[in-house]
Coordinates of C-alpha atoms and ligand atoms in Angstrom, one line a residue:
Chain A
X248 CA 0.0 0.0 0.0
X249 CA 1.7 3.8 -1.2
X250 CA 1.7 6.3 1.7
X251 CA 0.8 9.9 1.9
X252 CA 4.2 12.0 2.5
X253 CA 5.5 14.9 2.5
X254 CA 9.0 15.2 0.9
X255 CA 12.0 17.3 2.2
X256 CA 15.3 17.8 0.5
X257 CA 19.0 18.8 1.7
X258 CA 22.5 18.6 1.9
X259 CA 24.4 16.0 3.4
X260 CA 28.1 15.4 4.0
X261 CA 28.3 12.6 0.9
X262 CA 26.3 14.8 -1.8
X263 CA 28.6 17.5 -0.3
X264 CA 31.9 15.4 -0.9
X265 CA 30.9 14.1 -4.1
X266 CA 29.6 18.0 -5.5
X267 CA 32.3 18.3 -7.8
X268 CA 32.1 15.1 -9.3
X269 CA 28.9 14.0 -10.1
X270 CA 29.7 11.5 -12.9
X271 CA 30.7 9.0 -10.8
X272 CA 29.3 6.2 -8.7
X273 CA 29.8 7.7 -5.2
X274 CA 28.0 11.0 -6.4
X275 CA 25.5 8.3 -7.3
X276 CA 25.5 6.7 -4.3
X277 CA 25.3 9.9 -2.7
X278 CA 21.9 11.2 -4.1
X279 CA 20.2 8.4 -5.4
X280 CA 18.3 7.3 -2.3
X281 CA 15.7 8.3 0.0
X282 CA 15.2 8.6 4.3
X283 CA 11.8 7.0 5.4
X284 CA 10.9 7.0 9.4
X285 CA 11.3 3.2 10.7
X286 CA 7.6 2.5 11.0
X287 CA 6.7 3.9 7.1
X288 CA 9.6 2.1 6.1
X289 CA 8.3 -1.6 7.9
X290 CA 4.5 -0.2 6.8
X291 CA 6.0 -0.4 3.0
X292 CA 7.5 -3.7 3.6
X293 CA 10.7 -2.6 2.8
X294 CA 13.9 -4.0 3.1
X295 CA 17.7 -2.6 3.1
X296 CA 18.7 -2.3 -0.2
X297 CA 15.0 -2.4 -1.8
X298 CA 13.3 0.9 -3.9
X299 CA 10.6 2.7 -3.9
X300 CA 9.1 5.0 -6.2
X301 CA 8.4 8.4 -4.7
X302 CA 5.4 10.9 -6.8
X303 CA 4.1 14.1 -6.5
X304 CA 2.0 16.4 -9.1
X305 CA 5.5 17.3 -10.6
X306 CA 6.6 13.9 -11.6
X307 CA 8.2 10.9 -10.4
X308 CA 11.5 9.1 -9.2
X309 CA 12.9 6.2 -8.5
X310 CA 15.1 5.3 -5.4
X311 CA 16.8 3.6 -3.1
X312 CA 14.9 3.8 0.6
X313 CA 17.1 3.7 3.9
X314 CA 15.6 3.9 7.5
X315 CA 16.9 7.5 8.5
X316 CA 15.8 9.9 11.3
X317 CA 13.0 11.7 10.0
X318 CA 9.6 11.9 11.7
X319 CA 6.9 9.6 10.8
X320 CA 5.1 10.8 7.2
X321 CA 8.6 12.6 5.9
X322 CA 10.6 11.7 3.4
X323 CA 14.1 12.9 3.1
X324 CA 16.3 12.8 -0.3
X325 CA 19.5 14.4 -0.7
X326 CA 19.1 17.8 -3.1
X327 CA 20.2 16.7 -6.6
X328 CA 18.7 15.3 -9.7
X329 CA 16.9 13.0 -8.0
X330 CA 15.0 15.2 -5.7
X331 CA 14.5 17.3 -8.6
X332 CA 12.6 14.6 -10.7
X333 CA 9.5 15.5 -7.9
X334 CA 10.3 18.9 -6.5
X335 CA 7.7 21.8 -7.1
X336 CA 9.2 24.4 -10.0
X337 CA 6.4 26.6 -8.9
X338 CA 8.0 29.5 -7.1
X339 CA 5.4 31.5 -6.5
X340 CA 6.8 34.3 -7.9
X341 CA 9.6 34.1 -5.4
X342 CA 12.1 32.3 -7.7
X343 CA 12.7 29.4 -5.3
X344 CA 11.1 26.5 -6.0
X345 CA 9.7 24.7 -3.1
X346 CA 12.1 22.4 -2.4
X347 CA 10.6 21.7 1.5
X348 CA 7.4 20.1 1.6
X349 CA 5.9 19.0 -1.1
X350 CA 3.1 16.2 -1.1
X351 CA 3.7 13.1 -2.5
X352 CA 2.8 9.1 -2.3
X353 CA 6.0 6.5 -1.8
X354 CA 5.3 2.6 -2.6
X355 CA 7.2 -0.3 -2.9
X356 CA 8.8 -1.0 -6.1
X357 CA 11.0 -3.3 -8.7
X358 CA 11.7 -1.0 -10.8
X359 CA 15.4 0.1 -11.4
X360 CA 17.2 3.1 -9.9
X361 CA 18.2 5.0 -13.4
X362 CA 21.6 6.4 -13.6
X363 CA 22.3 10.1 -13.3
X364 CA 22.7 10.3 -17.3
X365 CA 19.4 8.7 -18.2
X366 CA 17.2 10.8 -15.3
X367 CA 18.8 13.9 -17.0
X368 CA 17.9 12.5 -20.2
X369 CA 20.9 12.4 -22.0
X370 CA 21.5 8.5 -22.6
Chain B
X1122 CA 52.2 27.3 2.2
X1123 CA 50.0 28.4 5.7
X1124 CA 46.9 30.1 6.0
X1125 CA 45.5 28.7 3.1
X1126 CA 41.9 29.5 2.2
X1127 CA 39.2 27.1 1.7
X1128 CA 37.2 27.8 -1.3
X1129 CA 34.3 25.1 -0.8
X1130 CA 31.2 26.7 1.7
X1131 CA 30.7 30.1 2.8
X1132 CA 32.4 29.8 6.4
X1133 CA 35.7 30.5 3.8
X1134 CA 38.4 29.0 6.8
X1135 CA 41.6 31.1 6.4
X1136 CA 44.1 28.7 8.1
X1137 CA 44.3 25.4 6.0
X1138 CA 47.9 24.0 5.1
X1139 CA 48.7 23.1 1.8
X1140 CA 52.1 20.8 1.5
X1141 CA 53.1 18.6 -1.6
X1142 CA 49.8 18.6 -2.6
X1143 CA 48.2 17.6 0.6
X1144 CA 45.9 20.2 2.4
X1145 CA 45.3 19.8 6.3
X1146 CA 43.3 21.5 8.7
X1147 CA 40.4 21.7 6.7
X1148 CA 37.3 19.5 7.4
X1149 CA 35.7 16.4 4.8
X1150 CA 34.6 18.9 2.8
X1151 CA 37.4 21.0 2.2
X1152 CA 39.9 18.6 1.6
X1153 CA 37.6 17.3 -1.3
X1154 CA 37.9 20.7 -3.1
X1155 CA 40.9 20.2 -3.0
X1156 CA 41.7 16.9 -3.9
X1157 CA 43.0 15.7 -7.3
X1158 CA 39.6 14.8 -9.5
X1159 CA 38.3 14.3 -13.0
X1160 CA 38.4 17.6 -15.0
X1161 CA 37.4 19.1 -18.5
X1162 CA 40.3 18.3 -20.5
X1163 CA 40.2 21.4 -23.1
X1164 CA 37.4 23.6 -24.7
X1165 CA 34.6 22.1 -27.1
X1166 CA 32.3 23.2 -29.1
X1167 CA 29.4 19.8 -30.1
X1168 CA 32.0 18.0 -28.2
X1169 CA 34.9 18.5 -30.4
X1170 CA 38.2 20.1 -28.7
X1171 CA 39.2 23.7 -30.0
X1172 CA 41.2 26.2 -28.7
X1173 CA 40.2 28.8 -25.7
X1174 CA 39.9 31.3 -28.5
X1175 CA 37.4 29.3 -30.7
X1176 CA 35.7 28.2 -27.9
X1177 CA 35.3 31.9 -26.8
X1178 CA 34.9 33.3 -30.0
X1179 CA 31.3 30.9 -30.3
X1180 CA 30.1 31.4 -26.9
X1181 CA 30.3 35.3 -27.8
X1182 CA 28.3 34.6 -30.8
X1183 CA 25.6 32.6 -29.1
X1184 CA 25.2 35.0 -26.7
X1185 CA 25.0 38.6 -28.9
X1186 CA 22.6 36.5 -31.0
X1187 CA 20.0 35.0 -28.6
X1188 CA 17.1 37.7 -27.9
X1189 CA 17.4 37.1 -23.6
X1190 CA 20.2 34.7 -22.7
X1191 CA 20.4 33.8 -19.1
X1192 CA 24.2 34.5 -16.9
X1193 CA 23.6 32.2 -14.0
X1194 CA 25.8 30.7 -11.5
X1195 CA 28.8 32.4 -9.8
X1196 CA 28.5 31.6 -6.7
X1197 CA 32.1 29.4 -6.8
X1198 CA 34.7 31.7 -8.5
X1199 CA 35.7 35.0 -7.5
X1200 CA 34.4 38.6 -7.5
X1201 CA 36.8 40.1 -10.3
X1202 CA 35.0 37.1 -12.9
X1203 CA 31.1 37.9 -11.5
X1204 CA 31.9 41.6 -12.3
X1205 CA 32.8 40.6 -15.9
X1206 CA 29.4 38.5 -15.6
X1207 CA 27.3 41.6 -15.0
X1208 CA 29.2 43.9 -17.6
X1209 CA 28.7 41.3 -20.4
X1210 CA 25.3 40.6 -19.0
X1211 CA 24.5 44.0 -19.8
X1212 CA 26.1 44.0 -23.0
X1213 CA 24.1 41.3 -24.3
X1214 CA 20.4 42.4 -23.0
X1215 CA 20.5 39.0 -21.2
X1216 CA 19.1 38.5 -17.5
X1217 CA 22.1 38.4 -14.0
X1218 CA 21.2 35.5 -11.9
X1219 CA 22.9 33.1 -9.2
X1220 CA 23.0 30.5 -7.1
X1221 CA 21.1 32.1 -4.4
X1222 CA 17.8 32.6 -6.3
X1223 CA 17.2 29.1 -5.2
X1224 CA 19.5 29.4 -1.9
X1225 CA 19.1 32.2 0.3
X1226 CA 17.6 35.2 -2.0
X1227 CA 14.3 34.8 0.1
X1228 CA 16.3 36.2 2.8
X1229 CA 16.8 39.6 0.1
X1230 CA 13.6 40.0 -0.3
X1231 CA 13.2 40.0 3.4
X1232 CA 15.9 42.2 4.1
X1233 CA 14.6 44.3 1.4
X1234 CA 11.6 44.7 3.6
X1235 CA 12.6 44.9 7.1
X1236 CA 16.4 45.6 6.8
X1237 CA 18.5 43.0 8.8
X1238 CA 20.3 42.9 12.3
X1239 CA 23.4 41.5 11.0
X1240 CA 26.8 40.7 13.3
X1241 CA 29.8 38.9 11.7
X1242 CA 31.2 35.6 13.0
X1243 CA 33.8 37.2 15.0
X1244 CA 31.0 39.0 17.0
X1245 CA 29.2 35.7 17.5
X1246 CA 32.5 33.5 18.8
X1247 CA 33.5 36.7 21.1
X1248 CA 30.1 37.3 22.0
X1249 CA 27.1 35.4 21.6
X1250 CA 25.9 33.4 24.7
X1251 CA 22.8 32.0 23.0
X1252 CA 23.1 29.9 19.4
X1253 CA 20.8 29.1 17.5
X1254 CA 20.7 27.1 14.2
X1255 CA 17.3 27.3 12.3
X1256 CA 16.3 24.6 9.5
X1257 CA 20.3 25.1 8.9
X1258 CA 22.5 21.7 9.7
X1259 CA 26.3 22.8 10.2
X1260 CA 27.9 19.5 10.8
X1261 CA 27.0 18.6 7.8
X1262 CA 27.6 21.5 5.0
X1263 CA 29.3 23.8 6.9
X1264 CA 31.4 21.7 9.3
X1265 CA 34.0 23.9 10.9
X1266 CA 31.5 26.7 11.7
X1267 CA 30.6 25.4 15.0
X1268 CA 34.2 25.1 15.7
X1269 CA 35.4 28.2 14.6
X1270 CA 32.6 30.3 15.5
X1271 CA 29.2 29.3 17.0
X1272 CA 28.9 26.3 19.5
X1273 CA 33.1 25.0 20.5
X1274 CA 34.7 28.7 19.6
X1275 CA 36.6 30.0 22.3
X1276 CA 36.3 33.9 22.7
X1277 CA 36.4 37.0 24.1
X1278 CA 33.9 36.8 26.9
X1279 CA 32.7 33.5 25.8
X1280 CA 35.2 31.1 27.1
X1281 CA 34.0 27.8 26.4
X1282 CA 31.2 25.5 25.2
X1283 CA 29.8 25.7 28.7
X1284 CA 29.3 29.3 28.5
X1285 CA 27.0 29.0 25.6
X1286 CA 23.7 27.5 25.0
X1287 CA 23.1 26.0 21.5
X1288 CA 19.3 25.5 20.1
X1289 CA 18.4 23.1 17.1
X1290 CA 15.1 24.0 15.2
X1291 CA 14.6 21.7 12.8
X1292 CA 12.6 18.8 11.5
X1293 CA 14.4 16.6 11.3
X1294 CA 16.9 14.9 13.9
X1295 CA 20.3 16.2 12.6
X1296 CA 23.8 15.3 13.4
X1297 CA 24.0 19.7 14.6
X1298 CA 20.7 18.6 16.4
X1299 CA 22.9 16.5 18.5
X1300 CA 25.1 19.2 19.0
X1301 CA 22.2 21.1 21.1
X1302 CA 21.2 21.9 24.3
X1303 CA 18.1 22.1 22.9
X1304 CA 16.6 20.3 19.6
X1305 CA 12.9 21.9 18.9
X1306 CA 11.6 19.4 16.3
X1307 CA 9.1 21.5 14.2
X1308 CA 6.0 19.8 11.8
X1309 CA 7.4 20.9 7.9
X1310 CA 6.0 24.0 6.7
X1311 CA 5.2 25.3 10.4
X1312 CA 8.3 28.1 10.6
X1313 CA 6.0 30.8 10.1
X1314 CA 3.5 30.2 13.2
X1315 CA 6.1 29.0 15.7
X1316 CA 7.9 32.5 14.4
X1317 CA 4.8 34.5 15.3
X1318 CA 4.1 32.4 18.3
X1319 CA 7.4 33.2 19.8
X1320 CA 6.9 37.2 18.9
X1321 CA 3.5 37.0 20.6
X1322 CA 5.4 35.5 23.6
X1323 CA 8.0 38.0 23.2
X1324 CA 5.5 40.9 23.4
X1325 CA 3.6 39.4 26.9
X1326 CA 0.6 37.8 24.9
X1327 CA -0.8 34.8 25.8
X1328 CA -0.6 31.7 23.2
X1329 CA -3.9 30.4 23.3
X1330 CA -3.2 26.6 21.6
X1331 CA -1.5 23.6 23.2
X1332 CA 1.0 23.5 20.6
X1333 CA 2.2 25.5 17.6
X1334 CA 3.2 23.3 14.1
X1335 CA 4.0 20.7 16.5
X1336 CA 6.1 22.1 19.3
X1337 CA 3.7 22.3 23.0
X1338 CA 3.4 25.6 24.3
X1339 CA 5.8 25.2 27.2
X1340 CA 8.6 24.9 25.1
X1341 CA 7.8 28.0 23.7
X1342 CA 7.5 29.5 26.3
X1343 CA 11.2 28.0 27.5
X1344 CA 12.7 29.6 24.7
X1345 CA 10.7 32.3 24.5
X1346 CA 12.3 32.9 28.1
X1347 CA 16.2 31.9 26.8
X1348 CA 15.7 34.5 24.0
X1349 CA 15.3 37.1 26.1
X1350 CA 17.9 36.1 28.8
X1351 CA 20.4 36.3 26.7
X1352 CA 23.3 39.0 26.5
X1353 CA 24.0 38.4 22.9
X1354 CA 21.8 35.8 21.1
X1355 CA 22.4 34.5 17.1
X1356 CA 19.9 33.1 15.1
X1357 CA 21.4 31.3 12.1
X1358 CA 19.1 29.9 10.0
X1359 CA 19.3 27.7 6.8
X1360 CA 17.2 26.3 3.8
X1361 CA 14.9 24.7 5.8
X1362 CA 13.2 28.4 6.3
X1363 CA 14.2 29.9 3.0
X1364 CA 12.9 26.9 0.7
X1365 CA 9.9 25.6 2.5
X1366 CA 6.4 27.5 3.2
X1367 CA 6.6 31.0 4.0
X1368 CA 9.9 31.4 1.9
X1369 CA 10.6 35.0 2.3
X1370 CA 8.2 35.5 4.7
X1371 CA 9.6 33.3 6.7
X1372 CA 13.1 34.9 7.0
X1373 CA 10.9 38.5 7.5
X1374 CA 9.2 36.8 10.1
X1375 CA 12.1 36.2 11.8
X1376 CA 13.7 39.5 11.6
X1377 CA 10.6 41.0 13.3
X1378 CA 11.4 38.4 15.7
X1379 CA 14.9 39.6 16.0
X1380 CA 14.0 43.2 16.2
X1381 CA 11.6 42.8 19.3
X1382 CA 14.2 41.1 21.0
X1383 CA 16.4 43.8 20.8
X1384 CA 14.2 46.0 22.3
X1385 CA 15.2 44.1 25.8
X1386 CA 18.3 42.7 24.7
X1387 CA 21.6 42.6 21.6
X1388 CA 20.2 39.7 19.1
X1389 CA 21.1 39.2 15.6
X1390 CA 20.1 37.3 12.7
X1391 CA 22.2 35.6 9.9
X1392 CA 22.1 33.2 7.0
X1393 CA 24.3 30.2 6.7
X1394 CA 25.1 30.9 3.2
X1395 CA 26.3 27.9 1.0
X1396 CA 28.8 28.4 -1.3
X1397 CA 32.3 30.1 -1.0
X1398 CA 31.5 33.5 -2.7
X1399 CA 27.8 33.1 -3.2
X1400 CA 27.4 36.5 -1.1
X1401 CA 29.9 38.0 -3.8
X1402 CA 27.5 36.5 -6.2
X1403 CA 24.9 39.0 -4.9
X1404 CA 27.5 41.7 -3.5
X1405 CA 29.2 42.4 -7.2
X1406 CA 26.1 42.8 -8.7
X1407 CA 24.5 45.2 -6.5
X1408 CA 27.2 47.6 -6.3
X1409 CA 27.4 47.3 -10.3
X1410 CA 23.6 47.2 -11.1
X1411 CA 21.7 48.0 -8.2
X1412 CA 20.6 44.3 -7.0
X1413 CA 21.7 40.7 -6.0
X1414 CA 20.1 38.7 -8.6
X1415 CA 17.1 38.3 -10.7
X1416 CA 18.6 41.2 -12.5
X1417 CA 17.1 41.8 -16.4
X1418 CA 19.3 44.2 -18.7
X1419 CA 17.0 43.7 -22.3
X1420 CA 15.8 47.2 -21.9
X1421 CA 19.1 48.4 -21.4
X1422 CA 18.5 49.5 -18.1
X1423 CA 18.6 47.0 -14.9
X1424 CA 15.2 46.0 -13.9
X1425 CA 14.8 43.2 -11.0
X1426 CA 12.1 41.2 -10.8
X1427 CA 12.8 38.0 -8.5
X1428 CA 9.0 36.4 -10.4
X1429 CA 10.1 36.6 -14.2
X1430 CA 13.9 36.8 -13.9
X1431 CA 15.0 34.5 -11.7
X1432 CA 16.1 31.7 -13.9
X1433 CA 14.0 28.9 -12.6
X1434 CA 11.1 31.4 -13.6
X1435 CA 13.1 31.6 -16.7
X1436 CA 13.2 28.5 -17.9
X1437 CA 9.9 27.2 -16.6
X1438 CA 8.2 29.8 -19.2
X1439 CA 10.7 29.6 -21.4
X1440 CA 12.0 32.9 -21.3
X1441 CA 15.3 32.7 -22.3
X1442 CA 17.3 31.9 -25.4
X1443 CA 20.4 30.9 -24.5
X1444 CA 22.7 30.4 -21.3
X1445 CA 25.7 30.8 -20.0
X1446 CA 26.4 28.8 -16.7
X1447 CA 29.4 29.6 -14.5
X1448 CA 30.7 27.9 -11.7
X1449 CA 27.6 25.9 -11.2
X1450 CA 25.3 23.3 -12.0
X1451 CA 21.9 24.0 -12.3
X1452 CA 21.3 20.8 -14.5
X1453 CA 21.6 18.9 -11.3
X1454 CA 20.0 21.6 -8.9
X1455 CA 17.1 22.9 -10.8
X1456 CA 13.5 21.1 -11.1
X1457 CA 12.6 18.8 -13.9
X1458 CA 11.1 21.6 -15.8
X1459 CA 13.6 23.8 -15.6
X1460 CA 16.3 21.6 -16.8
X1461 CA 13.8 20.3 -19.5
X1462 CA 14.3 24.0 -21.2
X1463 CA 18.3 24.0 -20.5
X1464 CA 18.1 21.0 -22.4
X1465 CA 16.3 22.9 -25.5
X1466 CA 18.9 25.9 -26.2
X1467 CA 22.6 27.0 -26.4
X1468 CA 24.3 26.6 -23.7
X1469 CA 27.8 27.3 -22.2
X1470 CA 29.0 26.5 -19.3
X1471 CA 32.7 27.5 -17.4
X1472 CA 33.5 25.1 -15.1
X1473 CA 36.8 23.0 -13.6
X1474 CA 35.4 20.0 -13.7
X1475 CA 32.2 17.4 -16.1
X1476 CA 29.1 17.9 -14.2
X1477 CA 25.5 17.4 -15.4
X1478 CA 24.9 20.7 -16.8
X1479 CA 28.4 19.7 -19.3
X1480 CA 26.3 17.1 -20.7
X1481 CA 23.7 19.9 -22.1
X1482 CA 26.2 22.6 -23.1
X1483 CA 26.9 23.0 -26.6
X1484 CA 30.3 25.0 -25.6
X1485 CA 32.3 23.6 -22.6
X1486 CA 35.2 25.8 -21.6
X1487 CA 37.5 24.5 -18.8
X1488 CA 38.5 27.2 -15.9
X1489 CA 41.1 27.0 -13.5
X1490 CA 39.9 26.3 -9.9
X1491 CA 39.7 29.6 -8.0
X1492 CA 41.5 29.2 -4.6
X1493 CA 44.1 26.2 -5.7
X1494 CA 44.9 27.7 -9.4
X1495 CA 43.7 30.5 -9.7
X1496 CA 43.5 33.9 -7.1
X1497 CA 40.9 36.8 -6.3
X1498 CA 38.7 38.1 -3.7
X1499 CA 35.9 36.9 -2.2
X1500 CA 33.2 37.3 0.1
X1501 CA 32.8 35.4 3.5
X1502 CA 29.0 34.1 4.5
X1503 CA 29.0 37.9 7.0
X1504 CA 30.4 40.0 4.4
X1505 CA 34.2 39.8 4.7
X1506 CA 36.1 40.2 2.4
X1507 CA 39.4 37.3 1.9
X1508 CA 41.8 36.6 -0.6
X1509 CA 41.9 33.6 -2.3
X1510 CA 45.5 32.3 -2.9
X1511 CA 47.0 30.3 -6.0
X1512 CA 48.3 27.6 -4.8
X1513 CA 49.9 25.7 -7.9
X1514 CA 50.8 26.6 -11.7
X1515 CA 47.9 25.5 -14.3
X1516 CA 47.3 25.4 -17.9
X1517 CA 43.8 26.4 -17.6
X1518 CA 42.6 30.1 -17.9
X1519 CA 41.4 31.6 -14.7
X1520 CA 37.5 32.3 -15.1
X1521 CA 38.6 35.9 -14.8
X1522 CA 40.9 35.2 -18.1
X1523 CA 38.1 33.7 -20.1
X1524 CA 35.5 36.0 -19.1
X1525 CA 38.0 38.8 -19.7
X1526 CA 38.5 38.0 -23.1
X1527 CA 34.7 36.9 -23.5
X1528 CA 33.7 40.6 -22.5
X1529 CA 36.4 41.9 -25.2
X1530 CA 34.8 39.7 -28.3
X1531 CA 31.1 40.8 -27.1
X1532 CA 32.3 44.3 -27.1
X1533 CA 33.9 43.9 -30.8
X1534 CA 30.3 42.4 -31.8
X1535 CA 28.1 44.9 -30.4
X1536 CA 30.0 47.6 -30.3
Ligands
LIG328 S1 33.9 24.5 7.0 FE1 33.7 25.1 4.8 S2 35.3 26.6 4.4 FE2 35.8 25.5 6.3 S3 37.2 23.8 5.7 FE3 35.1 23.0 5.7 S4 34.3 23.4 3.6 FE4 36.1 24.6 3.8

């Protein structure tokens, strides 16, 4: 069964690390995955290593879920392509996107985690 | 070579030691920027390698030809190359913008409003007896800041750790949440009401709710109380206030908060900008143009408009013709939509090293990395103003090279 969520992006000390090279695996490992609270991530039947796909009205992504200390009904992904596959580009009129807090649904899924090249679209 | 300066986030440490090619001192973070890493071998234009002059020589072209190209980026290279930025950007009718439209630029519209109470980091490690880190996590992008300056920093009147109490708002359970005294775990999208609660409190009203976007009243109250106990409080706050609800009105929020404080007692407020010269990115600009980004030269005159020329805004309604990125990657840092547009017209990006925005740019000219290969000046997250150092020899052009003789060709073409 999906759950309701509400998504939060940010900086961590890996995506940090791997900033300036973002063509290889670790910057891959880095951003590809999302935090889920301990009981959403049991209520999804999840596993280490298994993905979910995460959607909201601005599209949807594919990633790797970890248990990670966020409250119950938050979902944490590290900023980067990723998080930008379901991020809001509405800024209203502010020129920041909402990159905190937008609604979305999270189930358990096969399908693959793409690389960075074909989530950008360019393989 | 000693005091060597880090040129990775915006706490800009001044006392890293670079030997044989090792750097020490400087936290995870820093010694990545300067470790040895994949680069951008030479210019291209479609991918084939040309000379810095071609390579210029087409990037001038795209961008005298476009209608409204877009500058964006320089937040990572120094304030002698965003100056060139702005001058070309007015050459060429195209639209200023940087990093911080989607950083901390809802903290410029605030301060637009309500002016800021401001301190630097020296103040705060000499000074400030209460520390407080809002929707902003240290340990994690900025991790020698509480060392230097805000929770371990030995100062002036503030000798040690003990004489200083540290609050986390936040929510989520960072590792600078551990760091607290205090960790306030706040419901996302609440930073506005728990703001005005705490004025209310502030002012001798009474909060008539049990809790306020998920904090109970008591606690409030508590900090309510340790806010205006202190001598010399600090509230830093990060991108959990600037890019959730509230945005801007979140930050102004908090500056009201910060100026009814200091009718009882000395509290500031500050951002915990990001990149290394990302306040330069906003600095250079202003004292060129007038403002800090979202700045629109087509009539021929600056105009700023944060809702049509920021270049998110940009791009979402396709606004633009053409773009040069420098120093950045919005590719990776920009919403789908955004990126989908990037994807649709000439663009050219500056930058040391392949990143996602490289694999959309029609010219790719390599720059020297400002801080290890290149020098200039740049702008600390409170406004001061450091040296960067060169550190080793390079064949690349500094950013203020390329964009030197960028300006020169545009100049030649428009006249
Ligand atoms: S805290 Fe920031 S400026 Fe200081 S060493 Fe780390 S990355 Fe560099």
């Amino acid at each position: 069964m999906p759950i309701e969520v509400e998504i939060i992006t940010g900086r961590t000390i890996d995506q940090g690390k791997t900033v300036d090279e973002k063509l290889t695996e670790e910057y891959f490992k880095a951003v590809s995955y999302c935090e889920l609270n301990e009981e959403d991530f049991k209520a999804l039947g999840l596993k280490e290593g298994d993905r979910v796909k995460i959607k909201t009205e601005f599209g949807e992504v594919v990633v790797f879920a970890k248990i990670g200390s966020v409250p119950k009904g938050v979902v944490f992904i590290p900023m980067g392509p990723y998080a930008n596959q379901i991020t809001s580009d509405d800024t209203d009129g502010t020129g920041m996107p909402l990159f905190k807090g937008v609604r979305g649904i999270v189930e358990k899924t096969e399908e693959n985690v793409k690389s960075v090249k074909e989530i950008l679209g360019v393989e | 070579m000693e005091n060597v300066v880090c040129t990775f986030c915006g706490s800009v440490c001044d006392d890293g030691v670079f030997e044989n090619g090792d750097i020490r001192r400087l936290c995870a973070l820093g010694k990545s920027k300067f470790s040895k890493k994949e680069r951008i071998k030479a210019p291209m234009i479609d991918g084939k390698e040309v000379s810095y002059e071609e390579a210029i020589e087409k990037a001038a072209e795209i961008l005298v030809e476009a209608k409204r190209p877009l500058l964006y980026g320089w937040a990572s290279t120094v304030n002698e190359a965003i100056r060139l930025g702005v001058l070309i950007a007015e050459k060429v009718g195209g639209i200023y913008d940087q990093c911080a439209s989607v950083c901390h630029a809802p903290g410029t519209l605030a301060l637009i409003e309500e002016g800021v109470p401001g301190g630097t980091l020296g103040s705060v490690k000499n000074r400030a007896d209460v520390v407080i880190f809002w929707g902003a996590n240290p340990v994690e992008a900025h991790p020698r800041h509480p060392t230097r300056y805000s929770v371990m920093a030995k100062g002036l009147l503030i000798k040690d750790r003990k004489d200083r109490k540290v609050v986390v708002i936040d929510v989520r359970e960072t590792k600078t949440a551990k760091l607290a005294d205090i960790f306030v775990q706040i419901k996302p999208g609440y930073d506005y009401a728990i703001i005005s609660a705490l004025r209310a409190i502030v002012k001798g009203e009474k909060i008539e709710a049990d809790e306020v976007g998920g904090v109970p009243v008591e606690k409030l109250y508590e900090l309510a109380e340790l806010m205006m106990n202190a001598k010399y409080g600090v509230i830093f706050y990060g991108l959990g206030v600037t890019q959730s609800r509230g945005r801007d009105r979140n930050v102004e929020n908090a500056i009201k908060l910060v100026q009814q404080l200091n009718r009882k007692t000395r509290w500031i407020i500050w951002p915990m900008r990001g990149h290394y010269n990302v306040v330069g990115a906003g600095e250079v600009p202003a004292w060129e143009a007038g403002y800090q980004y979202a700045i629109d030269f087509s009539r021929g005159y600056p105009r700023f408009s944060p809702a049509e020329f920021t270049a998110v805004e940009a791009l979402v309604r396709r606004d633009c013709d053409a773009a040069l990125i420098v120093a950045s990657d919005p590719a990776a840092h920009f919403p789908r939509k955004a990126v989908e547009h990037l994807k649709k017209i000439p663009v050219i990006q500056i930058d040391p090293h392949p990143n996602l925005t490289t694999l959309l740019s029609n010219v790719v000219i390599p720059s020297a990395i400002a801080g290890l290969e290149a020098e200039g000046s740049v702008y600390r997250m409170d406004g001061i103003v450091l040296r960067v150092k060169k550190l080793v020899e390079t064949e690349y052009w500094s950013d203020v090279q390329i964009l030197e003789k960028m300006y020169e060709v545009v100049v030649k073409r428009v006249g």
